[in-house]
Short mmCIF file of C-alpha atoms and ligand atoms in Angstrom, two decimals:
data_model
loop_
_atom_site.label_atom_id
_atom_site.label_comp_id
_atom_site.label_asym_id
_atom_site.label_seq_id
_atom_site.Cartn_x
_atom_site.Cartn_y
_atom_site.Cartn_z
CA UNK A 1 36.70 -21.62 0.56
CA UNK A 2 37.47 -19.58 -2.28
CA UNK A 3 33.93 -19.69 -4.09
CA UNK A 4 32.63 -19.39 -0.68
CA UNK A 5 34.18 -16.08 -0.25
CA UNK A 6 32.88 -15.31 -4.27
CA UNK A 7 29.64 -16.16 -2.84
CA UNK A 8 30.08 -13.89 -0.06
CA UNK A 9 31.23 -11.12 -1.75
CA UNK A 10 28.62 -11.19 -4.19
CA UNK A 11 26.10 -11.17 -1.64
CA UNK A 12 26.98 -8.30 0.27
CA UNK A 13 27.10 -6.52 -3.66
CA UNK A 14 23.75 -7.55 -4.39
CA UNK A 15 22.17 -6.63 -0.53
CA UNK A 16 24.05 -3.17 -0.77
CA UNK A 17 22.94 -2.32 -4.29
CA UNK A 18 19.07 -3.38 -2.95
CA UNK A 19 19.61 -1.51 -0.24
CA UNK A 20 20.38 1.48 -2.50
CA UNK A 21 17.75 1.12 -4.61
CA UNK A 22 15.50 0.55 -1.87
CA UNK A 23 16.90 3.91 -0.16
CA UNK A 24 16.28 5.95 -2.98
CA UNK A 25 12.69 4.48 -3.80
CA UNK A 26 10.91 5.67 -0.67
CA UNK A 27 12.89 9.42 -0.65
CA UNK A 28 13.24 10.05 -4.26
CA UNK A 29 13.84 12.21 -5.69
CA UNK A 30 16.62 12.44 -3.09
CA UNK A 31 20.50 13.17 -2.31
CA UNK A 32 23.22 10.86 -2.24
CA UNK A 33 24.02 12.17 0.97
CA UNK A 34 20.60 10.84 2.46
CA UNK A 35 20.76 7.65 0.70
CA UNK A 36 24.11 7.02 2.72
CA UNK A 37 22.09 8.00 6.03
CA UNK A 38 19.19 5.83 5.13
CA UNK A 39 21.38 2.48 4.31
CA UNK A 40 24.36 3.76 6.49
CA UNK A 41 26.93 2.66 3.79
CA UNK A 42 29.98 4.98 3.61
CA UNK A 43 30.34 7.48 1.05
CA UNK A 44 32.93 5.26 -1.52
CA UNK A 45 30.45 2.58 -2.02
CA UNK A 46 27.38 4.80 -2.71
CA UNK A 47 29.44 6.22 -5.10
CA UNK A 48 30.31 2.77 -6.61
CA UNK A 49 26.87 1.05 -6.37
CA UNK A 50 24.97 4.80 -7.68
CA UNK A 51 27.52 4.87 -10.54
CA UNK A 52 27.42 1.50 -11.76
CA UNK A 53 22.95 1.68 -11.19
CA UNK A 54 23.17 4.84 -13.38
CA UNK A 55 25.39 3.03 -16.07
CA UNK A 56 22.76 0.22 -15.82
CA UNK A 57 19.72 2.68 -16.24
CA UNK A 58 18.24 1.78 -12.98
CA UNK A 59 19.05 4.87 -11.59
CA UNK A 60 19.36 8.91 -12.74
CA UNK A 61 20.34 12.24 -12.21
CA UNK A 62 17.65 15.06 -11.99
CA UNK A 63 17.98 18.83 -10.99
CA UNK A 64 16.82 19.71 -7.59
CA UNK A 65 14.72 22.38 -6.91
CA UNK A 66 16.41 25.65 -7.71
CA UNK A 67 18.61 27.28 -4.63
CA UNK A 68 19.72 31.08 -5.53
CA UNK A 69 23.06 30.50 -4.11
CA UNK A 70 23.57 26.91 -5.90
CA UNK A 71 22.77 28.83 -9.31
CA UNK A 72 25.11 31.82 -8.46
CA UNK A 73 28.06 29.57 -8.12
CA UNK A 74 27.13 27.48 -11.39
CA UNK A 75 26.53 24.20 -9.69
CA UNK A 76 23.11 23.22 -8.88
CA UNK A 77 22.95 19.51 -7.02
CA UNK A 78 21.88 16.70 -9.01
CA UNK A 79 19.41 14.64 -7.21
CA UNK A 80 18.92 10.55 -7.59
CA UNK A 81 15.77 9.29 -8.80
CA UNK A 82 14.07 5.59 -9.66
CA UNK A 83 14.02 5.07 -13.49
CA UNK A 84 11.03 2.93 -13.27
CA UNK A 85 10.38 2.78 -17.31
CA UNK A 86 13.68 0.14 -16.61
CA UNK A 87 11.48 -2.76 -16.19
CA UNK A 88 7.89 -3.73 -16.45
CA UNK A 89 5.70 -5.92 -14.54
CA UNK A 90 2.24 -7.61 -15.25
CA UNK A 91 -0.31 -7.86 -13.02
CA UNK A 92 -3.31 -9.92 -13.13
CA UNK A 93 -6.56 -9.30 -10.51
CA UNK A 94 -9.11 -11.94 -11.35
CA UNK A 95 -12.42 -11.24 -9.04
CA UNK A 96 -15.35 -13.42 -9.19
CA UNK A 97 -16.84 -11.09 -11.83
CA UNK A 98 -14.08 -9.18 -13.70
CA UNK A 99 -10.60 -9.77 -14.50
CA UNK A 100 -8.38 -6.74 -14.74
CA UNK A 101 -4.70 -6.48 -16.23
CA UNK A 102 -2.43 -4.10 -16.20
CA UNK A 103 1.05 -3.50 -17.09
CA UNK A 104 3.25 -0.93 -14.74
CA UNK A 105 6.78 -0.12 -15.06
CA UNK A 106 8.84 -1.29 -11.91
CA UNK A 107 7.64 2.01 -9.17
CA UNK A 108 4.09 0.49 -10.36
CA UNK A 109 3.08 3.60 -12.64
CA UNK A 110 0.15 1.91 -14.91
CA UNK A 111 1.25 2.35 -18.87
CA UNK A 112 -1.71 0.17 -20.25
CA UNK A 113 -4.93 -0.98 -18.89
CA UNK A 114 -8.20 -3.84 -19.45
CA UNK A 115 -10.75 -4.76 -17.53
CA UNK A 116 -13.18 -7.32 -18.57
CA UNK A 117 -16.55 -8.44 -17.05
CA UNK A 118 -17.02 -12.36 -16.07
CA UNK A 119 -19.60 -14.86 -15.41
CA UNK A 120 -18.68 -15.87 -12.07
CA UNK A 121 -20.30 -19.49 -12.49
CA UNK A 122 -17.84 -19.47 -16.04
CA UNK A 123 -15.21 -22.64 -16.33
CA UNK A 124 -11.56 -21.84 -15.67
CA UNK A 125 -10.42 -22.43 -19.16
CA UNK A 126 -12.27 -19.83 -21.19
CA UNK A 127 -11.64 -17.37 -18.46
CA UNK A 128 -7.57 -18.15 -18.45
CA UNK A 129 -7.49 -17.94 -22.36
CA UNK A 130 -9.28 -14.33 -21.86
CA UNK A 131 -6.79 -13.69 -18.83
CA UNK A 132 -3.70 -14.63 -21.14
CA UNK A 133 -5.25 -12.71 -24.46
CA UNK A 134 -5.56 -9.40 -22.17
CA UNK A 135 -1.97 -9.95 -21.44
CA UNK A 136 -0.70 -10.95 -24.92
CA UNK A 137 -2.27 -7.64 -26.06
CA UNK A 138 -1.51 -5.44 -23.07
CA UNK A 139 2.34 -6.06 -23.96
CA UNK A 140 2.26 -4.75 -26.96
CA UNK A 141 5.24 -3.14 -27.78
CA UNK A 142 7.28 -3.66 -24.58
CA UNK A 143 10.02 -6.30 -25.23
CA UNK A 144 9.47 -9.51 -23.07
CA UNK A 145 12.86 -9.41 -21.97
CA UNK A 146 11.79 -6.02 -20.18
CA UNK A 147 9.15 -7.91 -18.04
CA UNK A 148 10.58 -8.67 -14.78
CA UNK A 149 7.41 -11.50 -14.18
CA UNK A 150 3.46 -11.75 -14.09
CA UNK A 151 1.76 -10.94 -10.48
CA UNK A 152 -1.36 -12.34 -9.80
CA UNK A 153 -4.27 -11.61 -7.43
CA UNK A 154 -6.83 -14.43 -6.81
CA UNK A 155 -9.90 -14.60 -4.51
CA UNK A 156 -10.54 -17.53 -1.97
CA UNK A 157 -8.04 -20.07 -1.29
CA UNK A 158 -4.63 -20.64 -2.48
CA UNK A 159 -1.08 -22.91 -3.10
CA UNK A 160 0.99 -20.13 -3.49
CA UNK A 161 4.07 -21.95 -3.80
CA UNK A 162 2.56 -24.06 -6.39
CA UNK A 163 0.18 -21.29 -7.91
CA UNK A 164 -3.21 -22.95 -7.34
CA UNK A 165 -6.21 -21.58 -6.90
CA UNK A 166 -7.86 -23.96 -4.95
CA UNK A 167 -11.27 -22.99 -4.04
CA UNK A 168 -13.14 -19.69 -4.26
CA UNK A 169 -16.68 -19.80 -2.40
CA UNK A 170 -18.14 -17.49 -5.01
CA UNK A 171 -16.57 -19.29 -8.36
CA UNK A 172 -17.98 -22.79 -7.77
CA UNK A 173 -16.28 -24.07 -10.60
CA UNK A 174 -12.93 -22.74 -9.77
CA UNK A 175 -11.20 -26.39 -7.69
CA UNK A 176 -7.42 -26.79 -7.65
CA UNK A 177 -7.07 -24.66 -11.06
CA UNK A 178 -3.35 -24.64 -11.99
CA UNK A 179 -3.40 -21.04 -12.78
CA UNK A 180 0.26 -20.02 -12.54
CA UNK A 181 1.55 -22.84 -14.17
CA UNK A 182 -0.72 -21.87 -17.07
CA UNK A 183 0.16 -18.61 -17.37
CA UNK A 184 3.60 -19.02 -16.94
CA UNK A 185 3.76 -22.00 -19.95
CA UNK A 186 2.16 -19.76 -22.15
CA UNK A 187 4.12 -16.41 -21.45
CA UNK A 188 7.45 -17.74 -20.22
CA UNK A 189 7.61 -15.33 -17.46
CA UNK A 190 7.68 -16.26 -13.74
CA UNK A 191 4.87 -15.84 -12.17
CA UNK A 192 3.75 -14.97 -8.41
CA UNK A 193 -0.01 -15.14 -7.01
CA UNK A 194 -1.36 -14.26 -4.02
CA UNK A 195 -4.80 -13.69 -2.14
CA UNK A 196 -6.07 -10.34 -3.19
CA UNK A 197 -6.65 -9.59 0.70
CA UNK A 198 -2.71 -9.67 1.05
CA UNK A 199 -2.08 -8.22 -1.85
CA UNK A 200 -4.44 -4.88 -0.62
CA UNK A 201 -2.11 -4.86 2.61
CA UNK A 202 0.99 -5.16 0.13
CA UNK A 203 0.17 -2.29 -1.88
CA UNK A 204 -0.24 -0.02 1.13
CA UNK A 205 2.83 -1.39 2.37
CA UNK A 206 4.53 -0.58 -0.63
CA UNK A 207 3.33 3.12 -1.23
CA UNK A 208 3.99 4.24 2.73
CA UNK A 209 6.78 3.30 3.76
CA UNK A 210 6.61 4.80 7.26
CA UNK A 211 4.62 1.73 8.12
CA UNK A 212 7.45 0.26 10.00
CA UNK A 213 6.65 2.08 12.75
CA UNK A 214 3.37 1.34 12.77
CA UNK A 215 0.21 -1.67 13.27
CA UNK A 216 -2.24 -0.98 10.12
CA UNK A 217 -5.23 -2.96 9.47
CA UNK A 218 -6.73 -3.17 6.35
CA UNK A 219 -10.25 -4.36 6.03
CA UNK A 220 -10.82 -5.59 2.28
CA UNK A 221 -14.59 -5.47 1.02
CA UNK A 222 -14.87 -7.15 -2.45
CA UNK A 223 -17.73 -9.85 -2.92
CA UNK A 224 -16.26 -11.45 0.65
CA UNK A 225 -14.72 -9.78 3.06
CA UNK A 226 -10.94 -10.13 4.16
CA UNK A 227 -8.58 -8.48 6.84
CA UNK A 228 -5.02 -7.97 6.57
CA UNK A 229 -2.04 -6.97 9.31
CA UNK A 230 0.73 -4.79 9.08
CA UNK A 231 3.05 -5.23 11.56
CA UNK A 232 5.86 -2.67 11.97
CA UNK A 233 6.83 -3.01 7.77
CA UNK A 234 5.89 -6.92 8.26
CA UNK A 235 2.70 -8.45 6.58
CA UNK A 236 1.17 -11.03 9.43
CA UNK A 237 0.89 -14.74 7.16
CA UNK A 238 -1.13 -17.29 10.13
CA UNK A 239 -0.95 -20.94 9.54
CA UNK A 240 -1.02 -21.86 5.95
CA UNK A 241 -1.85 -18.10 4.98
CA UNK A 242 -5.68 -18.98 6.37
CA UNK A 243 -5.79 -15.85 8.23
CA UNK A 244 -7.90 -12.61 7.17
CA UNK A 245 -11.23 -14.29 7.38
CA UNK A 246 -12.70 -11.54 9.38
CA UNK A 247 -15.90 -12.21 7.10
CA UNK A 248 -16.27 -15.14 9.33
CA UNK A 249 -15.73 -13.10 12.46
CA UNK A 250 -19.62 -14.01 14.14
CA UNK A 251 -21.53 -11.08 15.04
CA UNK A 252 -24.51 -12.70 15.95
CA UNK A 253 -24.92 -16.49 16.75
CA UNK A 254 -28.38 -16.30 16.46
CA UNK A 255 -28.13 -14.87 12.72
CA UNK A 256 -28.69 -16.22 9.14
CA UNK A 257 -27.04 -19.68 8.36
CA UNK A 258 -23.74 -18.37 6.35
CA UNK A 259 -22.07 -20.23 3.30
CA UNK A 260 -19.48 -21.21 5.66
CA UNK A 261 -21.30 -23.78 8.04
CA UNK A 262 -21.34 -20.92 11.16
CA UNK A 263 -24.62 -18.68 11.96
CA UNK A 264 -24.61 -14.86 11.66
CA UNK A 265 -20.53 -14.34 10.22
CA UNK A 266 -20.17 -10.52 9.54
CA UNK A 267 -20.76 -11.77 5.60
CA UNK A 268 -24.58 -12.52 6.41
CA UNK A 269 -24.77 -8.78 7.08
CA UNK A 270 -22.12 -7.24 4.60
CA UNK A 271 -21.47 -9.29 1.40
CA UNK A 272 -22.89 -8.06 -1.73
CA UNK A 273 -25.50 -10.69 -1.81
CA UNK A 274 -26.86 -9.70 1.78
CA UNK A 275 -27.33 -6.30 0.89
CA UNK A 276 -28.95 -6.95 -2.27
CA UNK A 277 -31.21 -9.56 0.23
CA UNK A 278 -31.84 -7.08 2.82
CA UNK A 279 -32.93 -4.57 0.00
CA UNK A 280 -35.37 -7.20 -1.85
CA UNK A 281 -36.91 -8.20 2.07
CA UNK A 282 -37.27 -3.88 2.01
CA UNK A 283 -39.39 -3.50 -1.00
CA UNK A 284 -41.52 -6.67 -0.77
CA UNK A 285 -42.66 -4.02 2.61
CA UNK A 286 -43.60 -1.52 -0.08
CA UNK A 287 -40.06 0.16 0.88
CA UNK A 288 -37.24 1.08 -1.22
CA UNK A 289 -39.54 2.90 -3.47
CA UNK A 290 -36.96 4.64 -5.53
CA UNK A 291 -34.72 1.55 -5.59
CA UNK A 292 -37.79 -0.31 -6.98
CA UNK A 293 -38.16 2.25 -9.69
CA UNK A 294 -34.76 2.12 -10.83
CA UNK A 295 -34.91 -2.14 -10.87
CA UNK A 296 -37.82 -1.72 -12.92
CA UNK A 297 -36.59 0.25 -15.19
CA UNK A 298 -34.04 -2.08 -16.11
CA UNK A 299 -31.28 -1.40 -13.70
CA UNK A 300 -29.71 -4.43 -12.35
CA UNK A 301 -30.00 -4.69 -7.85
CA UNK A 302 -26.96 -4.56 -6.62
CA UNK A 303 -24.81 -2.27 -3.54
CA UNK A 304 -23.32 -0.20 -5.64
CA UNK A 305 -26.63 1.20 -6.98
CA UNK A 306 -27.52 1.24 -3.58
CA UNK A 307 -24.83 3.25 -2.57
CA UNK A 308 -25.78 5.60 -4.81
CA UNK A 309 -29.18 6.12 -3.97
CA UNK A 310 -28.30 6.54 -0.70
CA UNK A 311 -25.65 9.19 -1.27
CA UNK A 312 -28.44 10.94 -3.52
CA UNK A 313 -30.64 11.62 -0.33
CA UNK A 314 -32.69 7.89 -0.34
CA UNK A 315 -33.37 7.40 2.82
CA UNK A 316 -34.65 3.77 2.94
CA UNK A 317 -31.38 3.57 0.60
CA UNK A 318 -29.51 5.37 3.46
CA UNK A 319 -30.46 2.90 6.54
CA UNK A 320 -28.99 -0.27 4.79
CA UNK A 321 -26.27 1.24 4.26
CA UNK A 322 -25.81 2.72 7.71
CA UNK A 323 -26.48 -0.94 8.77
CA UNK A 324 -23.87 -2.19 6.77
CA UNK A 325 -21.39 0.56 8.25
CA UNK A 326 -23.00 -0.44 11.63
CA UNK A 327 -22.11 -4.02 11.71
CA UNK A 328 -18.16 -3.66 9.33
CA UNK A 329 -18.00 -1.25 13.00
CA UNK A 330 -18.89 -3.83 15.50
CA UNK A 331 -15.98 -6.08 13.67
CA UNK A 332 -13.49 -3.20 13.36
CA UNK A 333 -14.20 -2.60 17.14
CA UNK A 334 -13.29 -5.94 17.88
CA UNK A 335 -10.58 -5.95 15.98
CA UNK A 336 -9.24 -2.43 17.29
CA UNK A 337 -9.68 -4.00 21.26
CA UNK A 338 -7.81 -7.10 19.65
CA UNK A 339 -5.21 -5.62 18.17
CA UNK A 340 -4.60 -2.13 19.11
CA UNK A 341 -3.29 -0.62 15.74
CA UNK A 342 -2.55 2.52 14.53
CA UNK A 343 -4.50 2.74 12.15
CA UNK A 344 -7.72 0.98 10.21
CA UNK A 345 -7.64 1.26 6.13
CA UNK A 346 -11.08 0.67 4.94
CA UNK A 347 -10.22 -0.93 1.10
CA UNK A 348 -12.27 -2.38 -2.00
CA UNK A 349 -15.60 -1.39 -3.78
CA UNK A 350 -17.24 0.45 -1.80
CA UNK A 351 -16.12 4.36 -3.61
CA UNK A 352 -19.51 5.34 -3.98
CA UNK A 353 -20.65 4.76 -0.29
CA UNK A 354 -17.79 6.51 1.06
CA UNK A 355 -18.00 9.35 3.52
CA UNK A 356 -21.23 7.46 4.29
CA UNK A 357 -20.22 4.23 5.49
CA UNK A 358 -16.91 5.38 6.90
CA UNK A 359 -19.04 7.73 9.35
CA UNK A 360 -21.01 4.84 10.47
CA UNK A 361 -18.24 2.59 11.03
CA UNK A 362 -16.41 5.31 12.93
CA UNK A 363 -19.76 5.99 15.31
CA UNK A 364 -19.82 2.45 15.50
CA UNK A 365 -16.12 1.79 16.98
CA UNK A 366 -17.03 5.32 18.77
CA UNK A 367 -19.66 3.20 20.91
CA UNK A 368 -18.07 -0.69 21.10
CA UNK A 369 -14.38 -0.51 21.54
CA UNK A 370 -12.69 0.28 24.39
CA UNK A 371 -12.32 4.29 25.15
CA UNK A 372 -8.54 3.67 25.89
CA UNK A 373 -7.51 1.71 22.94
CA UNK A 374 -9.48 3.57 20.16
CA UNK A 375 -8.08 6.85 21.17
CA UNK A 376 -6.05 7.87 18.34
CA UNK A 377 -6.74 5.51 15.81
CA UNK A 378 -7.50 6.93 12.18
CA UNK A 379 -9.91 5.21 10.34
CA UNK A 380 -10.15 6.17 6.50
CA UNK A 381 -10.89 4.67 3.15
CA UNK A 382 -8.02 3.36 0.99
CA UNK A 383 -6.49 5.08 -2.21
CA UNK A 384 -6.92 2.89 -5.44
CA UNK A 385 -9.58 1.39 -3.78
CA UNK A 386 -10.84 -0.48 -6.52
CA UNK A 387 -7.58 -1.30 -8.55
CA UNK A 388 -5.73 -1.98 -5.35
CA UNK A 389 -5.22 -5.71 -5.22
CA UNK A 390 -3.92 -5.22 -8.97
CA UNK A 391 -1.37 -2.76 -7.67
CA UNK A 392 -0.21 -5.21 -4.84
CA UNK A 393 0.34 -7.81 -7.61
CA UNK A 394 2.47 -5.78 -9.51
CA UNK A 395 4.54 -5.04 -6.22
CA UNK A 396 4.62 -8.72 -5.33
CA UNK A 397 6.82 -9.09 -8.82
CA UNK A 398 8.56 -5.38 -8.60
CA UNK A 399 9.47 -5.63 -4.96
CA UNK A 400 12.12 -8.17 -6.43
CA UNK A 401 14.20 -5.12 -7.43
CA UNK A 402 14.19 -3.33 -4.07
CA UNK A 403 13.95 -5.81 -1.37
CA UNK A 404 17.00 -7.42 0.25
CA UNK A 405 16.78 -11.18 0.34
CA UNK A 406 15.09 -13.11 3.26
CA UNK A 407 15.88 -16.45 4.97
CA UNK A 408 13.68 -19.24 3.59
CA UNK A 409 11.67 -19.67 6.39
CA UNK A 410 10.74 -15.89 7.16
CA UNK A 411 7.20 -17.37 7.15
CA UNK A 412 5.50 -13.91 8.10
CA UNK A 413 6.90 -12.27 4.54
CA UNK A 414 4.93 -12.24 2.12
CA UNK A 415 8.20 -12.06 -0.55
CA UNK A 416 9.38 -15.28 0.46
CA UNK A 417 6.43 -17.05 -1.03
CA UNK A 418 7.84 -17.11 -4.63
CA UNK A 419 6.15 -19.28 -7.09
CA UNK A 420 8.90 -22.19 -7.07
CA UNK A 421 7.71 -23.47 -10.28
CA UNK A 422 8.30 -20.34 -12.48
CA UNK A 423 12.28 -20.93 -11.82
CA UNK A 424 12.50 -24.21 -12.86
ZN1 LIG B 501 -19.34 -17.66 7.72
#
């Protein structure tokens, strides 16, 4: 009984110093005073848990904004603030055709950055030795013993609990690649992975936390495209973690045969590889005269340069990518009349089309979803577009300081799905 109630007590320490951490992460810089309101813990133990975070570094003093009457009686209120430069995290995004690393201190603030290009049709060993040679350099001169873990993003499918990558459509030589047993034996660090879909939805989670009172899809467009749910603060996992393939979502059974077996998946009209398709069909017509310019001179095809045309006045450039916007709408409608959120995040490479695209998927919802249900829902493009995935994997390690601890089976949370492996 007696080491139960050591157990106990050290529990309730741990959840109530989380808690405070936790409190003064989403408000900071902020009050003590509002950190008891947040956490409803009385006064004494803020003081306790603050005092002993401050003595640990994890937590400090700043001045608040200067009040005329505060300064006239010689006493202006210290505020309570993160020290994020505490701990570091390393996070890993490896895309069919780049890897990027980063290292962030623990509120994910990026102190040192790479980004290499890949052959997507590469072997899984060379690209893990450049993976874990970015990260060997990208430490540099923070000690290891500073590095609360390595968070990693992957495309396709995944063993998350074993850190497997186990199949990525567009890495054909990527099948059942140990990749966070690899990178933890060589760093010594645990290590987390995660779909890069998730990991989009986990960032936003992370940076607003008034999500809790909200449903916020994210709709992730990277060489594939992926959908994630947040639920009132939670991150909807389906069976396995096989949700999120709204790339599969079919939007026209009579359409092109798709990679996945089905006819006419919203990927057939929106991957990278259909645009660049659609835009070859375009100038074999004698269209897409500008496009074919820039292609002869040298320029590789692909959506991006596109994009660009497009936003530069093109207008042959202009209708694909109005189509595009056209049919990411007709699956955001369906998703909106689905799921009624509050609000659609439109995520991943697509910075240059912006304003662009979003407009077309907006008239597009405008006309297909149901009057009553889209009323009110904001769609916009993500922050951090690009680097977002990254970001989420650095959360997915950094979260460990913040979050209060879950029941093992808390299947829809994300957090739960630690990389057993790393521990042992
Ligand atoms: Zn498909």
């Amino acid at each position: 009984m007696a080491e139960s109630k050591i157990g106990n007590s050290e529990l309730i320490s741990t959840l109530n110093t989380r808690l405070v951490l936790q409190a003064v992460r989403v408000t900071q810089p902020t009050f003590r005073a509002e950190v008891a309101r947040r956490t409803g813990l009385k006064p004494a133990t803020i003081t306790n848990i603050v005092n002993s975070l401050i003595e640990q570094g994890m937590l400090r003093e700043v001045a608040s904004p200067v009040d005329v009457d505060e300064v006239r009686s010689g006493r202006p209120p210290l505020m309570l603030e993160v020290n994020g430069d505490v701990k570091h995290v390393l996070a890993v995004d490896l895309e069919p055709d780049r890897i990027r690393v980063a290292l962030t201190n623990a509120l994910l603030e990026e102190v040192d950055y790479r980004e290499q290009l890949i052959d997507r049709f590469s072997k899984p060993d060379p690209v893990c030795d450049r993976i874990l040679k970015l990260c060997n350099e990208i430490q540099g001169s923070i000690s290891r013993g500073n590095v609360l873990g390595v968070g990693v993003s992957l495309p396709g499918l995944i063993d998350r609990e074993r850190g497997i990558l186990i199949s990525s459509t567009n890495m054909p030589k990527w099948q059942n690649v140990p990749i966070g047993p690899i990178l933890h034996r060589h760093l010594k660090l645990p290590v987390r992975v995660e779909r890069s879909v998730r990991l989009a939805a986990l960032y936003e989670q992370w940076s607003n936390p008034h999500l809790t009172r909200q449903t916020t899809l994210i709709i992730s467009l990277r060489t594939g495209v992926g959908f994630s749910l947040i639920d009132h603060g939670q991150l909807y996992v389906g069976n396995a973690g096989l949700d999120g393939e709204i790339g599969h979502m079919v939007i026209d059974i009579t359409g092109r045969q798709c990679e996945c077996g089905s006819r006419g998946c919203l990927e057939t009209f929106v991957s990278a590889s259909a645009i660049c398709t659609h835009a070859e069909d375009l100038m074999k017509r004698g269209r897409c005269k500008l496009l074919k310019e820039r292609i002869r001179a040298g320029e590789p095809l692909t959506p991006e340069l596109i994009y660009i045309l497009a936003r530069g006045g093109d207008r042959d450039c202009g209708k694909i990518v109005a189509e595009v916007g056209r049919y990411l709408g007709i699956a955001v409608a369906n998703m909106i009349n689905l799921l009624a959120p509050h609000e659609v995040i439109i995520s991943g490479a697509i910075d240059v089309a912006d304003e662009l695209i979003l407009q077309a998927i907006q008239n597009q919802v405008n006309s297909s979803a149901l009057p009553r249900t889209r009323v009110g829902v904001i769609i916009r493009l993500a922050r951090e577009r690009e680097k977002r995935p990254l970001l989420g994997a650095a959360a997915l390690v950094a979260q460990e300081m913040f979050e209060l601890p879950k029941l093992a089976q808390g299947a829809h949370v994300l957090r739960n799905h630690q990389y057993m492996a790393a521990r042992r």
